[in-house]
Each structure stands twice: as C-alpha cells, then as structure tokens.
Amino acid sequence: MRTHECHSAVVITGSRDGLSAMSGTLPHFLQEPDDAYIVKSNPIKLRCRARPALQIFFKCNGEWVHQNQHTSLEHTELGTGLKIREVMINVSRQQVEDFHGPEDYWCLCVAWSHLGTSKSRKATVRIAYLRKNFEQEPQGMEVPINGMIVLHCRPPEGVPAAEVEWLKNEELVSSLEDINIDTRADHNLIINEARLSDSGNYTCLASNIVARRRSATATVIVFVNGGWSSWTDWSECNVRCGRGIQKRTRTCTNPAPLNGGAFCEGMSVQKSTCTSPCPVDGGWAEWTMWSVCSSECERQRTRECTDPEPKHGGRLCDGAALDTDNCTGDLCIQDRKLLHDVKVPQADMESSNDVALYSGLAAGLVTVVVLVIAVTLYRRNQSEYGVDVIDSSALTGGFQSFSFKSARQGNPLLMNSSMQPDLTVSRTYTGPICFPDSMEKELIPEPALFDPLPDLKVKVHSSFMVSLGVSERAEYHAKAPSQTFPRGVVQEIGGGGGTLRGRGKSQLAPVQPVLVSSMMTGKRPLRTSGVFGHGGGRLVVPNAGVSLLVPHGAIEEDTTWELYMSITQQDSSALSDEGQEILLSPEVTYGPPGLTFSCPVALTVAHCADVSSEDWNIKLKRQTQDNSWEEVMTVEEESTSCYCLLDTQCCHLLVERPGCYALVGEALTQAAGKRLRLAAFGNMEPNFLNYSIRVYCVDDTPHAFQEVVSVERGRGGRLLEEPKTLLFRANSFSLQVSIQDIPQFLWSIKPFTTCQEFSFSQVWCSSQSPLQCAFSLERYSPAANQLSCKISVRQVKGHEQILQVYTTIAENEKDTVPFFTQSDCTITSQTGSRAFKIPLSIHQRICATFDTANAKGKDWQLLAQKLHIDRNLGYFARQTSPSAVILSLWEAQHQERGDLDTLASALEEIGKVQSKHSTSADTLDRISKTIPSSDSTMNRSSEELDANHT
C-alpha cells in the first residue's frame, strides 16, 4: 500500500500541467468489472476503465492485487483532454478454488484522482458447472382428447442456472407459435387442450455455458374413447314361418377408439325373438240364403273365401263362389218348352260318368299287379343284397357299451371321511384322458373286453355283415378268467343283462382317478409328442382335454413324422384389443410347422362356454408367423377352410395347417354364461390347531383344474368334496364365497372372513390363473378331530353351489392315504388301427359305399345327416373322400365313449332307405366277387374290433 502511494505521488508531482485540468473531479468508471464464470480450466479476465484516473488497482477478497498482475492502458480523451485509464487482471480456477470465505470470490476496482478515490461494484467469480441428473424428469402420460397436459421438469443443479427448452419428436416447441402451449411456468410444459397432434415424445433440454443435458423421453398419448354408432335396422327373421330370431348391430365407430381409448361398453349385437307369419290357405265361409226365383226359374247363392282369408301367400279357396239352382223342379216353361229339355241331355252325362268309373278300376288293378311283382322281387333279392344294403350289426356285434358306478370315495384326492359312500350315485368316466400303460396291457389277454363275463354270447345279425363278407348269423363265445375290477367299481354290460363285481387290475378302471393321481405326482405334461406314419393315430395331452386324431392315409406312405402338441401357459395374446372377448379354451399348438397332410386332421379342445343358447359369438383364431392372431372362422358361419363342431364341453376342429389355435368368445347378451369348476382343499397348519380351507374357482376345463391340483399337491392339500360346476353369467355381478355352519363350540374363524368376494372382471377373465380364497379355522381343543361345514359359492343374482365338507382331522395327515390310487399316464399316443374305433376294413367299405354317386345324389350327405353333421356341407364336398372326413370327425367326437351305437344306428337307418333304391345287378355282382369268405371276414373284423378296444 505504501508503494502504491509513493508511486502515486511521483505521478502527481510529475504531472503538474494535468493537475489543473483534473482539479475538482473524482474518477468516474466508464466500465466496471462484470460477474464471470470459469469454464473448465480457462482463466477469466476482469476489466475496469475510469476517467480522470491517475491510477487504478484491483482489490480481490479484501486484498490488493499486486501491480505486476495488472495490465494498464492509458489514452487522452480528445474533447476534454482528460486521461482515461483501463486496467485488466486474470483470475484462474486455482485462485477461486483456494479461496475459502463466507461468500463467493469477488473483485472490485479502486481509481485515484487529485480529489480522492472511487470504488467500482463487486464482481463475483464462480466456477461454472452443470450436474448430470435432473431433479425432476417429465413422466409419460395418457390423456383424453381435450384434456390438459402438464409435463413437469426441474433441471439439474448448475452455475449459472440452466435454461430449459422443450423438444417434441426432436423439434423445438415454441409457445410463441402455438397459443395452446405454455412453457413459461417454472420450466413446465402445459398444453391447455390436448389434440391428437399433441401425441409424441417430449424431452426436457437444460443448458448453460458449461454443458447441455437431456431428460428421459416422456411419451404423451392423446386417446379417444370409443362411442357407439346408431343401431342398424332389425334384420329379417331367420325363419320363414313361426318363431325365430332377428338381430341388429352397432359399431364402436362414433368415434372409434384410438390410441388405446376405452372400447364401448355394452353389447354390439342385440337379438330379439320374432314371429314370421305362416301362409294361411283360404277357406270358404257359409253359403248365403237362396235368392228370389228369377224369370228364368233360377235362384242363386254365394259364398266368400273368408273363413279364413288367404294370407301371407296362402292358397285361394278351391271351387266356385256362385251356385245356381232351378227353383221349380225343372218344370219351368221357357219358349213353350220345359226348361230341362233345353239343358244338355242327361243320358250323355251318365255315359261320361261310366267311362271315368271303368278307367279308374282298370288303373287300380294294374297298380296292384305292379306292387305284387315288386314285393316278390324284393324278397327274392333280400338274401343276396350287396354292399348298398347297410345294417348296424357289424358295428354293434362284439362292442357293448360300459358304464361305471363308483363310490364318492373313489376320488384319490378325497380325504377319508366317516360318511358312508353313496353307491347309488353313478359317475360317467370319460376318456381318453390318457392311454393305458403298455406294461399293464401285457398282463391282460387280448380278448379281455369279454373276459369278465362268463360264457358271454354276442350275436351278429343280417345284412350289413353279409355285405362285408360275413355269414348271415354268427355267434362269439368268450370264457371268463379270473380278471377283476378295482374295488368299488361296478361294471354294467349293456345288452348282456348281467353285472360283475370284483377286485384287482383291469383296463376298464375309471379315468378320473388317473387324472388326479397324475396331478399328485407334481408332473405337468403340457407337451407331448409321437411318431406317426401312413397308418395315422391319436395324440393326447394328458389330463388336459386336448387330443389330435391323424386319419389313416393322412401321411404319405414310407414317411414318418414326429408330431407334437403343447398348451401355452403364459397370458393369452389371442384376445382383441377391443376388450370384449374372453378365452374359452387353452391355446393349443400342434406341429411341426410346414407339415402337409393329404386330408384334414381332427383337433379336439375342451372349452368352458355354455352353448345351450345363442348368446355367444364364438370364433376360432390362429396365431400367425409374426405372433399376431387372425380369425379363422366364426362357429356359426360356414367355411371351406376349416370345420368346427361345437359340443357341450369340447370343440372338434378339422384343420389342415399346423399352428396354434384357440377359441375366443364374445358375450352377445347378459344371459351368456361360462362354466366354473369349484373345488375345496384343506390341510392342517404346522401348529396342529389351525386348519386351512382353500376354495378354487377355475374355468371348467381339465387343463385349468390340472393347475389347481398341481399347486395343492405341493402344499399337501387334500380334496374335501367332489368338484362341482357353477354357471357364471355375463351380468356384471360379482362372485361370493362364504363358509357356513361351523361347529361353534369346537371351531372358530377369524371375524370378517366368513364371506369373500371376487369382482365380475376377475371371474369373467380368469382363463389363465385360478381364483382362490382361503379360510383359516382354529379348533379349541386338539381332541376336536371332526370338521363339518358348508361352503357356498354364488353369483349375485345368479346361480349357487354348495360344497359340503365333512372330514376327519388326523394328527399326521401323511398317514391318511386315499383308498384308491392309480399310476400316472406313460403313454400319450397310439398309432395304427389301435387308435381308431372303426376297423380299417369297415372304414374303407363305408367310404367306398357312400362316396359313390347314385340317382339321388351323393350318399355321403345322407351319412352326414344321420350322424347329425348336417351343417357346412360345402366343406366336405371339396374333400377327396367326404365320407372319410365325416368318419374322422365322428371318431374325434366319440373318442370318450367306448361303443359304436350311434354309428351303427345311423347305418341301420340308411340301410332301410337305401334298400328302396338298390343299384343294378352288375354292380352287386362285382362287389360280391371282392368280398372274402364269411369266416375269414368275421375273424378279421373281430381281431380289428378287439385290437381297437384294447
């Protein structure tokens, strides 16, 4: 400081002429130092300029900057002659970082003149930076059209503070160009009324002198909720006479849902009953009274066609509306002659009537003679009738239907109960859930189908077996070795009139315990495969209600393929984005892709829809190569690319292309329903005081229930009651599960847990995951080992089912073993003739008969009609052998029943019809030459039939 003052004095003494000019003036700053930011490691330069100024020095953080660090410039202002001095200094990053003060690093200028000093403003020097992370990033959002969009953004911390800009699809958003957009409110982006064009990807951009940062992209979707269009006019009634149905539709296009907007709520199709007036034929009313006798001695009367009047295209009345009569008994005189002499002579009329009488008698006599001759020829040819005369005895002889009655304890999942089994309640065991194991087959002789019956006689009758080369009457005799049935199983032989009870192994064991037993092993066989050749066969996914039938000849000769089937487990993508469809069956895939068959294969898939009424719109969908789904057909419509036969619990499909298929449905009315399977499981908890009861509600398909049993086996649960079925309607009401009638002095339950509820959407769309609710019961004493209660499962304003629980609680439930168990399925495929119910030779002869045209058209149409497959006949017409495809569909439809009664009855009826229209004698002669002897044909048919049922 002292050095600066000496220097100033020297300058002042050396400038005696300038002192007079600067007298009376303090220094005035023309430029003061500005705030500055150090970017990275680059030093900044501070400037200061003043007049008149003898000296200028910088002072930083309260200390003078050394003179050597100053850079000075001086010049004289022309107008005033005053000296102007400019001084600069450099400030480095290191200087700022080394300063540790209560405030920012600062500097100011001090200027001297004769009258004193002047100080400039303080200029702060800071190190500039911009952090990477935003304090708040914009979030994507979905807003309805005309709604408000608010995107929040708080930029990263920085010096100087960052400025914010907004990008939409990488283009700068300007509030100046669009008054609907505001970007001034605390860095936020506000769009007052959303438009479809406002959909896009928005990015918050923060920047200062150091860097530029981008936030995460926020996707904004402006959606449009769908709205219904007006109803169309009602369609015409679907029947021409009587009570029918008419429809009207509307579409969700006013507006159409866009960008994920909600689909219209409600039904797109309305159905209403209608009545089409039937044609009414006219009928005559009563005659009027006779008129007064006219001058011509005639009277008249009339009648009208009004009893009833002809309506809706009915026929007019037959006969005359006017009747005339002579009112004087033909004695009226006209032109001096009796009136009856003027009429046509009566003798001529009588002669005409005689000719007509004799002609009719002659025609009747000829008719009688022709009938006698026709009957004689028919009786003569009856014993030599060929293949066109069809009888069902070839199919019923040797095949008798079996039904089983089992005790309620026969289910291997049921816990031991003190209740007496109800042997009067019968159960139908359907199959094949899986095929019998080959090891067991070796233990049973080939004719085991008849072995349990002592001295069983099966009679085969008449015409159809004759046409296949079998004698007119044959008898089978079978002895009964000591083959027995599982305990608790009662076998009834249809047509034999006898029953058999016993114990041991048998191929005729019920299938339901197999399903439960295989589930208890913990295996989940959701994929199966088999090698098939020219002989065809059947492939089954165990315990899933899914099978594939490959007809004989579908694969070329000398060629084999390994076919597979699988069931998709993950959430379904087959449903449309409209949200109105639900999955009614599992997604089933068969392959390999690219495999071509010479004829359609039959794919059977279980479903859960209630098809007893026309309240569903059911579609078949197939997955494409890009994993999207395409509609193959609607079940009610006709198609030439696929055939769908919808039964009560299964759907049988005739398809030609391998791939992934699924049934989806849309409820047309609130009366539409789907079946739910209800099951209750229970087990003791580790403390041996609490007992847990779990109630499941799943779609009524074997595959869905398979998942439940697999889970329960892992928990150690036991089935407490036979599963029951509940019809769940599409009426938007929820499902309630409650537990009732708990013994109050033995068991207790937590408060407010006796009733639990599932929402409608949970139940209606629960195709992939089972619904479960649990009840925890606590017994007051370990001595309480009996539990009885009721579980009510009901839909609000709908159906209800009761599960009755009555069980004994064991201290160690591992000791509780079901009284009936059965091993898992190990064989899931059959090949060759063993896979089919109809022996190959009979199958070929049926096809040869019905594929041949006759005078009345194609016989296969009559076969389809008798087998109740009389819809979408255009699909069969395009096949090489329509009869073979019809029989394949019949095989798939009746795979769960062990008899051929329906086919036999149909062929017997057709045989009666065909007998009236026999072919020529030459045709019969050619067919008879190709038929082997009766004994060889009978033996071969017997072997084929036995092999089939084995």
Coordinates of C-alpha atoms in Angstrom, one line a residue, residues 104-459:
D104 CA -18.1 -16.1 -3.4
Y105 CA -14.8 -15.0 -4.7
W106 CA -15.1 -11.2 -5.6
C107 CA -13.1 -8.3 -7.0
L108 CA -13.5 -4.5 -7.4
C109 CA -11.6 -1.6 -8.8
V110 CA -10.2 1.5 -6.9
A111 CA -9.4 4.6 -9.0
W112 CA -7.4 7.7 -7.9
S113 CA -7.6 11.3 -8.8
H114 CA -6.5 14.6 -7.2
L115 CA -9.7 14.8 -5.2
G116 CA -9.8 11.3 -4.0
T117 CA -10.7 7.7 -4.9
S118 CA -13.7 5.9 -6.4
K119 CA -14.7 2.2 -6.0
S120 CA -16.4 0.1 -8.6
R121 CA -19.1 -2.6 -8.0
K122 CA -18.1 -6.0 -6.7
A123 CA -17.8 -8.6 -9.4
T124 CA -18.1 -12.3 -8.3
V125 CA -16.1 -15.0 -10.0
R126 CA -17.6 -18.5 -9.8
I127 CA -16.6 -21.9 -11.3
A128 CA -19.3 -22.9 -13.8
Y129 CA -20.8 -26.4 -13.8
L130 CA -24.0 -28.4 -14.7
R131 CA -24.7 -31.7 -13.0
K132 CA -25.9 -34.6 -15.0
N133 CA -29.1 -35.7 -13.2
F134 CA -32.4 -33.8 -13.4
E135 CA -34.1 -33.1 -10.2
Q136 CA -37.4 -34.0 -11.8
E137 CA -37.9 -35.5 -15.2
P138 CA -41.1 -35.4 -17.2
Q139 CA -43.3 -38.5 -17.0
G140 CA -45.2 -40.1 -19.8
M141 CA -49.0 -39.8 -19.6
E142 CA -52.2 -40.7 -21.3
V143 CA -54.8 -38.1 -21.5
P144 CA -58.2 -38.0 -23.2
I145 CA -58.7 -35.6 -26.1
N146 CA -59.4 -32.0 -25.0
G147 CA -57.8 -32.8 -21.6
M148 CA -54.9 -30.8 -20.1
I149 CA -51.3 -32.0 -20.4
V150 CA -48.8 -30.9 -17.7
L151 CA -45.2 -32.1 -18.1
H152 CA -43.0 -31.2 -15.1
C153 CA -39.3 -30.6 -15.4
R154 CA -36.7 -29.4 -12.8
P155 CA -33.3 -29.1 -14.5
P156 CA -30.0 -30.3 -12.9
E157 CA -28.2 -28.0 -10.4
G158 CA -25.8 -25.8 -12.1
V159 CA -23.8 -22.4 -12.1
P160 CA -25.1 -20.4 -13.8
A161 CA -28.7 -21.8 -13.5
A162 CA -29.7 -23.8 -16.5
E163 CA -32.2 -22.6 -19.0
V164 CA -34.9 -25.1 -20.1
E165 CA -36.3 -25.8 -23.6
W166 CA -38.7 -28.5 -24.7
L167 CA -38.4 -30.8 -27.7
K168 CA -41.2 -32.7 -29.3
N169 CA -40.1 -35.5 -31.5
E170 CA -36.6 -33.8 -31.6
E171 CA -38.1 -30.5 -32.8
L172 CA -38.2 -27.3 -30.6
V173 CA -41.5 -26.5 -29.0
S174 CA -42.3 -22.7 -29.1
S175 CA -45.1 -21.2 -27.1
L176 CA -45.0 -18.2 -29.4
E177 CA -46.2 -20.2 -32.4
D178 CA -48.9 -22.1 -30.6
I179 CA -51.1 -20.2 -28.1
N180 CA -52.3 -23.6 -26.8
I181 CA -48.9 -24.3 -25.3
D182 CA -47.3 -22.6 -22.3
T183 CA -43.6 -23.2 -21.4
R184 CA -43.1 -20.2 -19.0
A185 CA -44.5 -21.7 -15.8
D186 CA -41.5 -22.8 -13.8
H187 CA -39.9 -24.8 -16.6
N188 CA -43.1 -26.9 -17.0
L189 CA -44.8 -27.6 -20.3
I190 CA -48.5 -27.0 -20.3
I191 CA -50.9 -27.9 -23.1
N192 CA -54.3 -26.5 -22.2
E193 CA -56.5 -28.6 -24.6
A194 CA -54.9 -31.8 -25.8
R195 CA -55.3 -32.6 -29.5
L196 CA -54.4 -35.8 -31.4
S197 CA -51.5 -34.0 -32.9
D198 CA -50.1 -33.4 -29.4
S199 CA -49.2 -37.1 -29.1
G200 CA -45.5 -37.6 -29.3
N201 CA -42.2 -38.0 -27.4
Y202 CA -41.3 -35.0 -25.3
T203 CA -37.8 -34.2 -23.9
C204 CA -36.8 -31.5 -21.4
L205 CA -33.5 -29.8 -22.6
A206 CA -31.4 -28.0 -19.9
S207 CA -28.3 -26.0 -20.8
N208 CA -25.8 -23.3 -19.5
I209 CA -22.4 -22.1 -20.6
V210 CA -20.8 -25.4 -19.5
A211 CA -23.0 -28.2 -20.9
R212 CA -26.4 -29.3 -22.2
R213 CA -28.4 -32.1 -20.6
R214 CA -31.4 -34.1 -22.0
S215 CA -34.0 -35.7 -19.8
A216 CA -35.6 -39.1 -20.4
T217 CA -38.2 -39.0 -23.1
A218 CA -41.8 -38.8 -21.9
T219 CA -44.3 -40.3 -24.2
V220 CA -47.6 -38.5 -24.3
I221 CA -50.6 -40.3 -25.8
V222 CA -53.8 -38.5 -26.5
F223 CA -56.5 -41.2 -26.7
V224 CA -60.1 -41.2 -27.8
N225 CA -62.7 -43.3 -26.1
G226 CA -65.0 -45.2 -28.4
G227 CA -68.6 -44.3 -28.9
W228 CA -71.4 -46.4 -30.3
S229 CA -72.9 -45.7 -33.6
S230 CA -76.7 -45.9 -34.1
W231 CA -78.3 -49.3 -34.2
T232 CA -78.9 -50.7 -37.7
D233 CA -82.3 -51.8 -38.7
W234 CA -83.5 -55.1 -37.5
S235 CA -82.6 -58.0 -39.8
E236 CA -85.2 -60.2 -41.3
C237 CA -86.4 -63.0 -39.2
N238 CA -84.2 -66.1 -39.7
V239 CA -87.3 -68.3 -40.3
R240 CA -90.0 -68.0 -42.8
C241 CA -92.7 -69.4 -40.6
G242 CA -93.0 -69.4 -36.9
R243 CA -90.9 -68.1 -34.1
G244 CA -87.3 -67.1 -34.9
I245 CA -84.6 -64.6 -34.1
Q246 CA -83.7 -61.3 -35.7
K247 CA -80.6 -59.2 -35.0
R248 CA -79.4 -55.7 -35.1
T249 CA -75.9 -54.4 -34.7
R250 CA -74.0 -51.3 -33.9
T251 CA -70.3 -50.5 -34.2
C252 CA -67.9 -48.7 -31.9
T253 CA -67.1 -46.0 -34.5
N254 CA -68.7 -42.9 -33.2
P255 CA -65.9 -42.2 -32.6
A256 CA -63.7 -45.3 -32.9
P257 CA -61.4 -45.9 -30.0
L258 CA -58.0 -44.5 -30.8
N259 CA -54.5 -44.8 -29.1
G260 CA -55.8 -47.2 -26.5
G261 CA -59.0 -45.5 -25.7
A262 CA -61.7 -47.5 -24.0
F263 CA -63.9 -49.7 -26.1
C264 CA -67.6 -49.0 -26.0
E265 CA -69.4 -50.6 -23.1
G266 CA -72.4 -52.7 -23.8
M267 CA -73.3 -55.2 -26.5
S268 CA -72.6 -54.8 -30.1
V269 CA -75.3 -57.2 -31.2
Q270 CA -78.9 -57.4 -30.0
K271 CA -81.1 -60.4 -30.6
S272 CA -84.9 -60.4 -30.4
T273 CA -87.4 -63.0 -30.9
C274 CA -89.6 -62.6 -33.9
T275 CA -92.5 -64.3 -35.5
S276 CA -92.9 -64.7 -39.2
P277 CA -96.5 -65.2 -40.2
C278 CA -97.0 -68.6 -41.8
P279 CA -99.0 -68.9 -45.0
V280 CA -102.7 -69.2 -44.4
D281 CA -104.8 -71.1 -47.0
G282 CA -108.2 -69.7 -47.7
G283 CA -111.4 -71.4 -46.6
W284 CA -115.0 -71.0 -47.7
A285 CA -117.5 -69.3 -45.5
E286 CA -121.1 -70.5 -45.2
W287 CA -123.4 -70.2 -48.2
T288 CA -125.8 -67.2 -48.2
M289 CA -129.5 -67.7 -48.4
W290 CA -131.0 -68.6 -51.8
S291 CA -132.1 -65.6 -53.9
V292 CA -135.6 -65.0 -55.1
C293 CA -136.6 -67.1 -58.1
S294 CA -135.8 -65.2 -61.3
S295 CA -137.8 -65.0 -64.5
E296 CA -135.6 -67.8 -65.8
C297 CA -136.8 -70.0 -63.0
E298 CA -133.3 -70.0 -61.3
R299 CA -132.2 -69.0 -57.9
Q300 CA -128.6 -68.2 -56.7
R301 CA -126.5 -68.2 -53.6
T302 CA -122.9 -67.1 -53.0
R303 CA -120.1 -67.7 -50.5
E304 CA -116.9 -65.9 -49.8
C305 CA -113.3 -67.1 -49.2
T306 CA -113.1 -65.6 -45.7
D307 CA -113.1 -68.5 -43.3
P308 CA -110.2 -67.8 -43.1
E309 CA -109.0 -65.4 -45.7
P310 CA -105.8 -66.4 -47.6
K311 CA -102.9 -64.6 -46.1
H312 CA -99.1 -64.4 -46.5
G313 CA -99.1 -66.2 -49.8
G314 CA -101.6 -68.9 -48.8
R315 CA -103.7 -70.6 -51.5
L316 CA -107.0 -69.4 -52.6
C317 CA -110.2 -71.4 -52.0
D318 CA -110.9 -74.2 -54.4
G319 CA -114.3 -74.3 -56.0
A320 CA -116.9 -71.8 -57.2
A321 CA -118.1 -68.8 -55.3
L322 CA -121.6 -68.8 -57.1
D323 CA -124.1 -71.6 -57.1
T324 CA -127.4 -71.7 -59.2
D325 CA -130.4 -74.0 -58.9
N326 CA -133.8 -74.4 -60.7
C327 CA -136.4 -73.2 -58.3
T328 CA -139.4 -75.1 -59.9
G329 CA -138.0 -78.7 -60.0
D330 CA -137.2 -78.4 -63.8
L331 CA -140.8 -77.7 -64.6
C332 CA -140.3 -74.1 -65.5
I333 CA -141.6 -73.3 -69.1
Q334 CA -139.4 -71.2 -71.3
D335 CA -140.4 -70.7 -75.0
R336 CA -143.2 -73.2 -74.6
K337 CA -140.7 -76.0 -73.6
L338 CA -139.8 -77.5 -70.3
L339 CA -136.6 -75.9 -69.0
H340 CA -134.9 -79.3 -68.5
D341 CA -135.5 -80.1 -72.2
V342 CA -133.3 -77.1 -73.1
K343 CA -130.4 -78.4 -70.9
V344 CA -127.8 -81.0 -72.0
P345 CA -129.3 -84.4 -72.3
Q346 CA -129.0 -86.4 -69.1
A347 CA -128.1 -89.6 -70.9
D348 CA -124.9 -88.1 -72.3
M349 CA -123.8 -87.1 -68.9
E350 CA -124.4 -90.5 -67.4
S351 CA -122.4 -92.2 -70.2
S352 CA -119.5 -89.9 -69.5
N353 CA -119.5 -90.9 -65.8
D354 CA -119.5 -94.6 -66.7
V355 CA -116.3 -94.2 -68.8
A356 CA -114.5 -92.5 -65.9
L357 CA -115.5 -95.2 -63.5
Y358 CA -114.2 -98.0 -65.6
S359 CA -111.0 -96.2 -66.3
G360 CA -110.3 -95.9 -62.6
L361 CA -111.0 -99.5 -61.9
A362 CA -108.5 -100.6 -64.6
A363 CA -105.8 -98.3 -63.3
G364 CA -106.2 -99.7 -59.7
L365 CA -105.9 -103.3 -61.0
V366 CA -102.7 -102.5 -62.8
T367 CA -101.2 -100.8 -59.7
V368 CA -102.0 -103.9 -57.5
V369 CA -100.2 -106.2 -60.0
V370 CA -97.1 -104.0 -60.1
L371 CA -96.9 -103.9 -56.3
V372 CA -97.1 -107.7 -56.1
I373 CA -94.3 -108.1 -58.6
A374 CA -92.1 -105.6 -56.7
V375 CA -92.6 -107.3 -53.4
T376 CA -91.8 -110.7 -54.9
L377 CA -88.5 -109.4 -56.4
Y378 CA -87.5 -107.7 -53.2
R379 CA -88.0 -110.9 -51.1
R380 CA -86.1 -112.9 -53.7
N381 CA -83.1 -110.5 -53.7
Q382 CA -83.0 -109.9 -49.9
S383 CA -80.6 -112.8 -49.1
E384 CA -78.2 -111.7 -52.0
Y385 CA -78.2 -108.0 -51.3
G386 CA -74.8 -106.3 -51.7
V387 CA -72.9 -103.5 -50.1
D388 CA -75.5 -100.9 -50.7
V389 CA -77.7 -102.5 -48.0
I390 CA -76.3 -101.4 -44.7
D391 CA -77.0 -102.9 -41.3
S392 CA -75.6 -101.8 -38.0
S393 CA -75.0 -105.3 -36.7
A394 CA -71.4 -105.3 -37.9
L395 CA -70.7 -102.5 -35.6
T396 CA -72.8 -103.5 -32.6
G397 CA -71.8 -107.1 -32.5
G398 CA -68.8 -107.5 -30.3
F399 CA -69.0 -104.0 -28.9
Q400 CA -71.1 -103.3 -25.9
S401 CA -71.2 -100.0 -24.0
F402 CA -69.9 -100.0 -20.5
S403 CA -70.8 -97.6 -17.7
F404 CA -69.4 -97.4 -14.2
K405 CA -70.8 -96.6 -10.8
S406 CA -68.3 -95.6 -8.2
A407 CA -68.5 -94.6 -4.6
R408 CA -67.8 -91.0 -3.8
Q409 CA -64.7 -92.2 -2.1
G410 CA -63.3 -93.3 -5.4
N411 CA -61.6 -89.9 -5.9
P412 CA -57.9 -90.2 -4.8
L413 CA -57.9 -86.6 -3.7
L414 CA -60.7 -87.0 -1.2
M415 CA -59.8 -87.3 2.5
N416 CA -61.0 -90.2 4.5
S417 CA -64.5 -89.5 5.7
S418 CA -66.8 -91.2 8.2
M419 CA -69.7 -90.7 5.8
Q420 CA -70.9 -93.9 4.1
P421 CA -70.2 -93.9 0.4
D422 CA -73.2 -93.4 -1.8
L423 CA -73.1 -96.3 -4.3
T424 CA -76.3 -95.3 -5.9
V425 CA -74.8 -92.1 -7.4
S426 CA -73.3 -93.0 -10.8
R427 CA -70.4 -91.2 -12.4
T428 CA -69.5 -91.3 -16.0
Y429 CA -65.8 -91.6 -16.6
T430 CA -64.8 -90.1 -19.9
G431 CA -61.6 -90.7 -21.8
P432 CA -59.1 -91.0 -23.1
I433 CA -57.5 -88.6 -20.7
C434 CA -54.5 -90.8 -21.4
F435 CA -53.9 -94.3 -22.8
P436 CA -53.3 -97.4 -20.6
D437 CA -49.7 -98.3 -19.9
S438 CA -48.2 -100.9 -22.0
M439 CA -46.9 -102.9 -19.0
E440 CA -50.5 -103.5 -17.9
K441 CA -51.5 -104.5 -21.4
E442 CA -49.1 -107.3 -21.4
L443 CA -50.7 -108.7 -18.2
I444 CA -54.2 -108.9 -19.8
P445 CA -55.0 -111.3 -22.6
E446 CA -56.1 -109.8 -25.9
P447 CA -59.8 -110.6 -25.7
A448 CA -60.0 -109.0 -22.3
L449 CA -63.0 -107.0 -23.3
F450 CA -65.2 -110.0 -22.8
D451 CA -63.2 -111.9 -20.2
P452 CA -65.1 -110.7 -17.2
L453 CA -68.4 -112.1 -18.4
P454 CA -68.9 -115.9 -18.1
D455 CA -70.0 -117.6 -21.3
L456 CA -70.9 -114.3 -23.0
K457 CA -72.7 -114.6 -26.3
V458 CA -72.7 -111.8 -28.8
K459 CA -74.9 -112.2 -31.8

